[in-house]
Amino acid sequence: MSIRPQAFESLVKAISQFPTIGPKTAARIALWLLSKPQSVSEEIGKTLIEARAQIRPCSVCYQFTDAEVCEICSDVSRDRSLICAVETSVDVWNFERTKQFKGLYHVLGGALSPIDGIGHDELKIDSLIDRIKKSDPPVAEIILATDPDTEGNATAYYISELLSGFNIKKTRLAHGIPIGGEVAYSDDATLSAALIERKLIG
Amino acid sequence: MSIRPQAFESLVKAISQFPTIGPKTAARIALWLLSKPQSVSEEIGKTLIEARAQIRPCSVCYQFTDAEVCEICSDVSRDRSLICAVETSVDVWNFERTKQFKGLYHVLGGALSPIDGIGHDELKIDSLIDRIKKSDPPVAEIILATDPDTEGNATAYYISELLSGFNIKKTRLAHGIPIGGEVAYSDDATLSAALIERKLIG
């Protein structure tokens, strides 16, 4: 039995649930909360509850949003003939930071992975097909921007197959050496891809 | 402006307040919360608020407790003639883990530190003197178990001076090489203390 008060143990246990937080860090955070006025715990606790309740998938593209339809899907200046299908909301945010993409997104919610029990029905594939069918203007291109790993590749090819009857350009992201990367420290697969996808200069 | 929804930013900002948690880890924790049912956020949020509200300083020894008087102060089997004065509640918990100490504690709430604005009135020194004056049975020994650093030493000597008119044994923790430690890797101060406080064997 621990000598620490039960309420303290509950606090540590609650905080330990967070990923990357072990029991020692959780105890440190709990002590920090005790060193602060009660209003700090109340504010953080309420934010956890309220923010979680406010955030939901966009009813069109399924990225996390606090509106019924997300900012991107509501933005009339975006190119509606271009959809970038990604695995997660974080992917959307990362693409947006580049300011390179002016189309719409579709968050699949992961990649096909029979081992983890993730099949067609676990992903937002049907709604993607539906969106494409009903789109006005028609979708001209879909970028299948799933991760370049086994599951991501399989998912991209699977969706590509489903769209084989549609008059749509289907693309994948380019592979190659990362900007600022070094040939000497690139893995074989990346280097092969960079060779195969090499481009003319000068 | 971030593309991440405002509620997500609030969530990340709330979690980033915790010590040792940077914005990247906070975002990872926020995404983890979104991947779990809302009940998880609710339970953790409520625990933060409720546990913080339940935990308070023991009215006798000032260690963190969820009762009016803590488990140790309420325990009639403990030796009431022996008080161990420490800086924090964590010190109490650490001593209790050793199962070596059967007396009572007094949590000072830190150590004297003029630079940090911590003087006599910021610490629970008056209440310690008061406790000793009123104690029945009388206090026979006080262990001034503050940290062996400048502030901790100063605090121990200060309290020791205040108790100079009392018929009480005043002790400090022994110094020396940690169990499992190595002479080769001990600092000079520790080695000097270990030499001075050497004891007979055999």
mmCIF file of C-alpha atoms in Angstrom, chain A residues 1 3-8 10-11 14-15 17-21 25 28-29 31-34 36-38 41-49 51-55 64-66 71-72 90 93 96, chain B residues 1 3-8 10-11 14-15 17-21 25 28-29 31-34 36-38 41-49 51-55 64-66 71-72 90 93 96:
data_model
loop_
_atom_site.group_PDB
_atom_site.id
_atom_site.type_symbol
_atom_site.label_atom_id
_atom_site.label_comp_id
_atom_site.label_asym_id
_atom_site.label_seq_id
_atom_site.Cartn_x
_atom_site.Cartn_y
_atom_site.Cartn_z
ATOM 1 C CA MET A 1 0.000 0.000 0.000
ATOM 2 C CA ILE A 3 1.437 6.128 1.840
ATOM 3 C CA ARG A 4 0.399 8.697 -0.753
ATOM 4 C CA PRO A 5 -3.201 9.874 -0.290
ATOM 5 C CA GLN A 6 -5.802 8.036 -2.368
ATOM 6 C CA ALA A 7 -6.772 11.207 -4.223
ATOM 7 C CA PHE A 8 -3.134 11.729 -5.173
ATOM 8 C CA SER A 10 -6.051 8.725 -8.551
ATOM 9 C CA LEU A 11 -4.506 11.883 -9.972
ATOM 10 C CA ALA A 14 -5.341 9.519 -14.489
ATOM 11 C CA ILE A 15 -2.310 11.395 -15.836
ATOM 12 C CA GLN A 17 -2.922 7.159 -19.070
ATOM 13 C CA PHE A 18 -1.511 9.755 -21.475
ATOM 14 C CA PRO A 19 0.919 8.340 -24.037
ATOM 15 C CA THR A 20 4.642 8.964 -23.279
ATOM 16 C CA ILE A 21 3.844 9.737 -19.600
ATOM 17 C CA THR A 25 6.412 12.051 -14.765
ATOM 18 C CA ARG A 28 5.718 15.196 -11.034
ATOM 19 C CA ILE A 29 2.766 16.668 -12.928
ATOM 20 C CA LEU A 31 2.744 17.651 -7.555
ATOM 21 C CA TRP A 32 2.928 20.580 -9.943
ATOM 22 C CA LEU A 33 -0.897 20.746 -9.972
ATOM 23 C CA LEU A 34 -0.918 20.732 -6.164
ATOM 24 C CA LYS A 36 -0.732 25.701 -8.276
ATOM 25 C CA PRO A 37 -4.054 27.282 -7.250
ATOM 26 C CA GLN A 38 -7.052 25.014 -7.663
ATOM 27 C CA SER A 41 -6.578 22.150 -12.311
ATOM 28 C CA GLU A 42 -10.119 23.298 -12.926
ATOM 29 C CA GLU A 43 -9.219 25.096 -16.125
ATOM 30 C CA ILE A 44 -7.151 22.218 -17.526
ATOM 31 C CA GLY A 45 -9.743 19.634 -16.472
ATOM 32 C CA LYS A 46 -12.582 21.587 -18.069
ATOM 33 C CA THR A 47 -10.615 22.141 -21.276
ATOM 34 C CA LEU A 48 -10.008 18.385 -21.551
ATOM 35 C CA ILE A 49 -13.722 17.690 -21.254
ATOM 36 C CA ALA A 51 -12.448 20.514 -26.185
ATOM 37 C CA ARG A 52 -12.950 16.770 -26.605
ATOM 38 C CA ALA A 53 -16.707 17.335 -26.802
ATOM 39 C CA GLN A 54 -16.357 20.138 -29.361
ATOM 40 C CA ILE A 55 -14.002 18.373 -31.736
ATOM 41 C CA PHE A 64 -11.091 17.014 -36.974
ATOM 42 C CA THR A 65 -12.989 20.266 -36.708
ATOM 43 C CA ASP A 66 -15.093 22.202 -34.221
ATOM 44 C CA GLU A 71 -12.921 25.472 -42.653
ATOM 45 C CA ILE A 72 -11.364 23.904 -45.737
ATOM 46 C CA VAL A 90 -2.486 15.436 -38.833
ATOM 47 C CA TRP A 93 -2.500 19.932 -41.097
ATOM 48 C CA GLU A 96 -1.750 22.843 -45.144
ATOM 49 C CA MET B 1 -2.901 31.126 -38.001
ATOM 50 C CA ILE B 3 -5.294 25.222 -39.550
ATOM 51 C CA ARG B 4 -5.906 23.079 -36.473
ATOM 52 C CA PRO B 5 -9.380 23.679 -34.980
ATOM 53 C CA GLN B 6 -9.509 26.209 -32.135
ATOM 54 C CA ALA B 7 -10.732 23.581 -29.677
ATOM 55 C CA PHE B 8 -7.747 21.391 -30.556
ATOM 56 C CA SER B 10 -6.998 24.945 -26.576
ATOM 57 C CA LEU B 11 -6.534 21.292 -25.713
ATOM 58 C CA ALA B 14 -3.918 23.220 -21.682
ATOM 59 C CA ILE B 15 -1.804 20.058 -21.762
ATOM 60 C CA GLN B 17 1.163 23.716 -19.188
ATOM 61 C CA PHE B 18 2.259 20.498 -17.462
ATOM 62 C CA PRO B 19 5.963 20.385 -16.602
ATOM 63 C CA THR B 20 8.139 18.289 -18.994
ATOM 64 C CA ILE B 21 5.405 18.393 -21.710
ATOM 65 C CA THR B 25 3.993 15.789 -26.850
ATOM 66 C CA ARG B 28 0.279 13.727 -29.359
ATOM 67 C CA ILE B 29 -1.682 13.484 -26.100
ATOM 68 C CA LEU B 31 -4.738 13.256 -30.625
ATOM 69 C CA TRP B 32 -4.733 10.284 -28.281
ATOM 70 C CA LEU B 33 -7.681 11.813 -26.379
ATOM 71 C CA LEU B 34 -9.545 12.284 -29.676
ATOM 72 C CA LYS B 36 -10.558 7.526 -27.314
ATOM 73 C CA PRO B 37 -14.257 7.713 -26.403
ATOM 74 C CA GLN B 38 -15.313 11.016 -24.861
ATOM 75 C CA SER B 41 -11.447 12.790 -21.429
ATOM 76 C CA GLU B 42 -14.317 13.248 -19.028
ATOM 77 C CA GLU B 43 -12.889 10.863 -16.486
ATOM 78 C CA ILE B 44 -9.376 12.349 -16.624
ATOM 79 C CA GLY B 45 -10.702 15.920 -16.602
ATOM 80 C CA LYS B 46 -12.935 15.224 -13.599
ATOM 81 C CA THR B 47 -10.131 13.476 -11.716
ATOM 82 C CA LEU B 48 -7.885 16.514 -12.220
ATOM 83 C CA ILE B 49 -10.536 18.799 -10.756
ATOM 84 C CA ALA B 51 -8.423 15.121 -6.774
ATOM 85 C CA ARG B 52 -6.941 18.629 -6.624
ATOM 86 C CA ALA B 53 -9.938 19.742 -4.557
ATOM 87 C CA GLN B 54 -9.662 16.769 -2.178
ATOM 88 C CA ILE B 55 -5.947 17.013 -1.482
ATOM 89 C CA PHE B 64 -0.598 16.306 1.444
ATOM 90 C CA THR B 65 -3.599 14.264 2.531
ATOM 91 C CA ASP B 66 -7.228 13.779 1.612
ATOM 92 C CA GLU B 71 -2.938 8.835 8.213
ATOM 93 C CA ILE B 72 0.421 9.142 9.954
ATOM 94 C CA VAL B 90 7.508 13.753 -1.291
ATOM 95 C CA TRP B 93 6.637 9.456 1.151
ATOM 96 C CA GLU B 96 7.890 6.017 4.623
#
